[in-house]
């Protein structure tokens, strides 16, 4: 499995995008938790959990990438370099994939209004197994993430159609961009696709921050 997809000039920039996305995710999560504390509606608590998992996922991914890039650029024998990079990558990437899929699964469960505990437990087991299987296929992870996000995008599209306003449009476009980033990552066969996917993903989270700022101002 190919490990490093980033062009050399983009190494580190992607980690900055991931750290900023993590900060935005935790801001959104804390806002959801604030609403939960005032309303006691469990959906907002689960929304907080979803974005908290995405926060930790981005943090793990950013540090995994930085560690892998550092080893990749070091002046050490090529065999040693490959072994060390693979160890760092596989150690961090499973945690990242698991947390990301659990976060997006939680968002999809909220969008689809799934309440059955057996169904939810089955989906969680599917995610855990998928995270293991995705270690041998980079595209498989993003394919599963894209499928989950498609339901989230559809939910916010319907919400935007019913209650059109700047906030609903921003949320819809933000998740659409995040969804498109996952689709691009599926078909990654050139470093420019990796760059485009990273940019779209960050723009999606940036729009979530913009929406959060608008909500606070209103």
Short mmCIF file of C-alpha atoms in Angstrom, two decimals:
data_model
loop_
_atom_site.label_atom_id
_atom_site.label_comp_id
_atom_site.label_asym_id
_atom_site.label_seq_id
_atom_site.Cartn_x
_atom_site.Cartn_y
_atom_site.Cartn_z
CA UNK A 1 0.00 0.00 0.00
CA UNK A 2 1.29 3.44 -0.98
CA UNK A 3 1.82 5.53 2.16
CA UNK A 4 2.86 9.10 1.33
CA UNK A 5 0.60 10.79 -1.23
CA UNK A 6 1.63 14.39 -0.64
CA UNK A 7 4.07 16.15 -2.97
CA UNK A 8 7.17 17.36 -1.13
CA UNK A 9 6.16 21.03 -1.39
CA UNK A 10 2.80 20.24 0.29
CA UNK A 11 4.26 18.23 3.18
CA UNK A 12 3.38 20.02 6.40
CA UNK A 13 0.74 22.20 4.75
CA UNK A 14 -1.67 19.27 4.85
CA UNK A 15 -0.91 18.83 8.55
CA UNK A 16 -1.71 22.52 9.13
CA UNK A 17 -5.04 22.02 7.35
CA UNK A 18 -5.73 19.00 9.56
CA UNK A 19 -4.87 20.85 12.79
CA UNK A 20 -7.07 23.80 11.79
CA UNK A 21 -9.89 21.39 10.88
CA UNK A 22 -9.47 19.75 14.30
CA UNK A 23 -9.82 23.13 16.02
CA UNK A 24 -12.95 23.91 14.01
CA UNK A 25 -14.39 20.46 14.79
CA UNK A 26 -13.97 20.93 18.53
CA UNK A 27 -15.50 24.43 18.35
CA UNK A 28 -18.56 22.96 16.62
CA UNK A 29 -18.61 20.14 19.15
CA UNK A 30 -18.53 22.48 22.13
CA UNK A 31 -21.31 24.56 20.60
CA UNK A 32 -23.43 21.42 20.23
CA UNK A 33 -22.65 20.50 23.85
CA UNK A 34 -23.69 23.99 24.95
CA UNK A 35 -27.06 23.53 23.25
CA UNK A 36 -27.38 20.08 24.82
CA UNK A 37 -26.84 21.50 28.30
CA UNK A 38 -29.61 24.05 27.80
CA UNK A 39 -32.11 21.81 25.98
CA UNK A 40 -31.15 18.30 27.16
CA UNK A 41 -31.82 17.00 23.64
CA UNK A 42 -29.67 13.92 23.15
CA UNK A 43 -29.14 14.60 19.44
CA UNK A 44 -26.93 17.56 20.34
CA UNK A 45 -24.93 15.41 22.74
CA UNK A 46 -24.32 12.86 19.99
CA UNK A 47 -23.39 15.72 17.66
CA UNK A 48 -20.81 16.78 20.25
CA UNK A 49 -19.48 13.21 20.38
CA UNK A 50 -19.23 13.08 16.57
CA UNK A 51 -17.18 16.25 16.30
CA UNK A 52 -15.06 15.32 19.33
CA UNK A 53 -14.09 12.10 17.54
CA UNK A 54 -13.31 14.06 14.38
CA UNK A 55 -11.18 16.44 16.46
CA UNK A 56 -9.07 13.59 17.82
CA UNK A 57 -8.96 11.97 14.37
CA UNK A 58 -7.48 15.08 12.76
CA UNK A 59 -4.99 15.52 15.59
CA UNK A 60 -3.79 11.92 15.24
CA UNK A 61 -3.59 12.23 11.44
CA UNK A 62 -1.64 15.49 11.54
CA UNK A 63 0.98 14.12 13.94
CA UNK A 64 1.15 10.84 12.01
CA UNK A 65 1.80 12.73 8.77
CA UNK A 66 4.41 15.00 10.36
CA UNK A 67 6.24 12.04 11.89
CA UNK A 68 6.14 10.11 8.60
CA UNK A 69 7.35 13.12 6.62
CA UNK A 70 10.17 13.72 9.09
CA UNK A 71 11.38 10.14 8.72
CA UNK A 72 10.92 10.24 4.94
CA UNK A 73 13.10 13.34 4.57
CA UNK A 74 15.85 12.12 6.93
CA UNK A 75 19.20 11.05 5.50
CA UNK A 76 19.01 7.39 6.52
CA UNK A 77 19.31 4.13 4.52
CA UNK A 78 16.29 3.57 2.27
CA UNK A 79 15.36 0.19 3.81
CA UNK A 80 15.46 1.61 7.33
CA UNK A 81 13.47 4.61 6.15
CA UNK A 82 10.71 2.44 4.63
CA UNK A 83 10.39 0.28 7.75
CA UNK A 84 10.23 3.28 10.11
CA UNK A 85 7.75 5.21 7.96
CA UNK A 86 5.48 2.17 7.67
CA UNK A 87 5.55 1.61 11.44
CA UNK A 88 4.66 5.23 12.20
CA UNK A 89 2.01 5.32 9.48
CA UNK A 90 0.19 2.11 10.38
CA UNK A 91 0.30 2.93 14.09
CA UNK A 92 -1.46 6.27 13.60
CA UNK A 93 -3.59 5.65 10.54
CA UNK A 94 -5.77 2.95 12.10
CA UNK A 95 -6.69 5.27 14.98
CA UNK A 96 -7.39 8.08 12.51
CA UNK A 97 -9.57 5.93 10.27
CA UNK A 98 -11.50 4.43 13.18
CA UNK A 99 -12.25 7.81 14.80
CA UNK A 100 -13.14 9.41 11.46
CA UNK A 101 -15.55 6.65 10.45
CA UNK A 102 -17.14 6.62 13.90
CA UNK A 103 -17.57 10.39 13.71
CA UNK A 104 -19.15 10.29 10.26
CA UNK A 105 -21.24 7.27 11.26
CA UNK A 106 -22.64 9.24 14.22
CA UNK A 107 -23.54 12.11 11.88
CA UNK A 108 -25.21 9.67 9.47
CA UNK A 109 -27.16 8.05 12.32
CA UNK A 110 -28.40 11.49 13.37
CA UNK A 111 -29.30 12.37 9.77
CA UNK A 112 -31.19 9.11 9.25
CA UNK A 113 -32.74 9.24 12.74
CA UNK A 114 -31.66 5.68 13.53
CA UNK A 115 -32.71 4.77 17.07
CA UNK A 116 -32.41 0.98 17.28
CA UNK A 117 -29.50 0.00 19.51
CA UNK A 118 -28.97 -3.30 17.71
CA UNK A 119 -28.73 -1.56 14.36
CA UNK A 120 -26.33 1.03 15.77
CA UNK A 121 -24.15 -1.64 17.40
CA UNK A 122 -24.05 -3.53 14.09
CA UNK A 123 -22.96 -0.37 12.27
CA UNK A 124 -20.26 0.30 14.87
CA UNK A 125 -18.90 -3.23 14.44
CA UNK A 126 -18.93 -2.71 10.68
CA UNK A 127 -16.88 0.47 11.12
CA UNK A 128 -14.34 -1.26 13.37
CA UNK A 129 -13.87 -4.10 10.89
CA UNK A 130 -13.78 -1.67 7.97
CA UNK A 131 -11.04 0.33 9.66
CA UNK A 132 -8.88 -2.79 9.87
CA UNK A 133 -9.58 -3.76 6.26
CA UNK A 134 -8.92 -0.20 5.08
CA UNK A 135 -5.30 -0.46 6.21
CA UNK A 136 -4.59 -2.41 3.02
CA UNK A 137 -6.71 -0.16 0.80
CA UNK A 138 -6.50 3.62 1.07
CA UNK A 139 -9.47 4.02 -1.29
CA UNK A 140 -11.74 1.71 0.74
CA UNK A 141 -11.61 3.98 3.78
CA UNK A 142 -12.58 7.06 1.79
CA UNK A 143 -15.26 5.12 -0.07
CA UNK A 144 -16.94 4.16 3.21
CA UNK A 145 -16.58 7.73 4.51
CA UNK A 146 -18.12 9.09 1.29
CA UNK A 147 -21.11 6.74 1.56
CA UNK A 148 -21.75 7.85 5.15
CA UNK A 149 -21.36 11.52 4.24
CA UNK A 150 -23.74 11.17 1.29
CA UNK A 151 -26.61 10.62 3.75
CA UNK A 152 -25.49 13.64 5.77
CA UNK A 153 -25.33 15.78 2.62
CA UNK A 154 -28.80 14.61 1.55
CA UNK A 155 -30.17 15.45 5.01
CA UNK A 156 -28.82 19.00 4.95
CA UNK A 157 -29.92 19.45 1.33
CA UNK A 158 -33.48 18.59 2.31
CA UNK A 159 -33.19 20.85 5.35
CA UNK A 160 -31.91 23.67 3.13
CA UNK A 161 -34.78 23.13 0.69
CA UNK A 162 -37.36 23.33 3.49
CA UNK A 163 -35.80 26.20 5.44
CA UNK A 164 -33.62 28.14 3.05
CA UNK A 165 -31.36 30.67 4.75
CA UNK A 166 -27.69 31.58 4.82
CA UNK A 167 -26.98 29.21 7.72
CA UNK A 168 -28.67 26.16 6.20
CA UNK A 169 -26.94 26.83 2.87
CA UNK A 170 -23.52 27.12 4.52
CA UNK A 171 -23.96 23.85 6.40
CA UNK A 172 -25.12 22.05 3.24
CA UNK A 173 -22.22 23.37 1.14
CA UNK A 174 -19.70 22.59 3.89
CA UNK A 175 -20.71 18.93 4.09
CA UNK A 176 -20.94 18.75 0.30
CA UNK A 177 -17.30 19.89 0.06
CA UNK A 178 -16.24 17.39 2.72
CA UNK A 179 -18.11 14.66 0.81
CA UNK A 180 -16.45 15.66 -2.48
CA UNK A 181 -13.04 15.57 -0.82
CA UNK A 182 -13.63 11.94 0.16
CA UNK A 183 -14.72 11.10 -3.39
CA UNK A 184 -11.52 12.64 -4.76
CA UNK A 185 -9.43 10.70 -2.24
CA UNK A 186 -11.03 7.47 -3.52
CA UNK A 187 -9.63 7.98 -7.01
CA UNK A 188 -6.26 9.37 -5.95
CA UNK A 189 -3.60 8.39 -8.49
CA UNK A 190 -1.70 11.66 -8.67
CA UNK A 191 -0.37 13.94 -5.93
CA UNK A 192 -2.51 16.81 -7.22
CA UNK A 193 -5.65 14.83 -6.37
CA UNK A 194 -4.38 14.55 -2.80
CA UNK A 195 -3.80 18.31 -2.68
CA UNK A 196 -7.26 19.03 -4.13
CA UNK A 197 -8.91 16.65 -1.65
CA UNK A 198 -7.13 18.28 1.28
CA UNK A 199 -8.10 21.78 0.11
CA UNK A 200 -11.77 20.86 -0.37
CA UNK A 201 -11.91 19.14 3.02
CA UNK A 202 -10.42 22.17 4.75
CA UNK A 203 -12.80 24.54 2.92
CA UNK A 204 -15.69 22.39 4.12
CA UNK A 205 -14.63 22.73 7.74
CA UNK A 206 -13.86 26.42 7.25
CA UNK A 207 -17.47 26.98 6.11
CA UNK A 208 -18.65 25.20 9.26
CA UNK A 209 -16.63 27.75 11.24
CA UNK A 210 -18.11 30.60 9.19
CA UNK A 211 -21.60 29.30 9.94
CA UNK A 212 -20.76 29.04 13.64
CA UNK A 213 -19.59 32.66 13.65
CA UNK A 214 -22.82 33.76 11.96
CA UNK A 215 -24.87 31.88 14.55
CA UNK A 216 -22.99 33.57 17.41
CA UNK A 217 -23.48 37.01 15.84
CA UNK A 218 -27.22 36.55 15.32
#
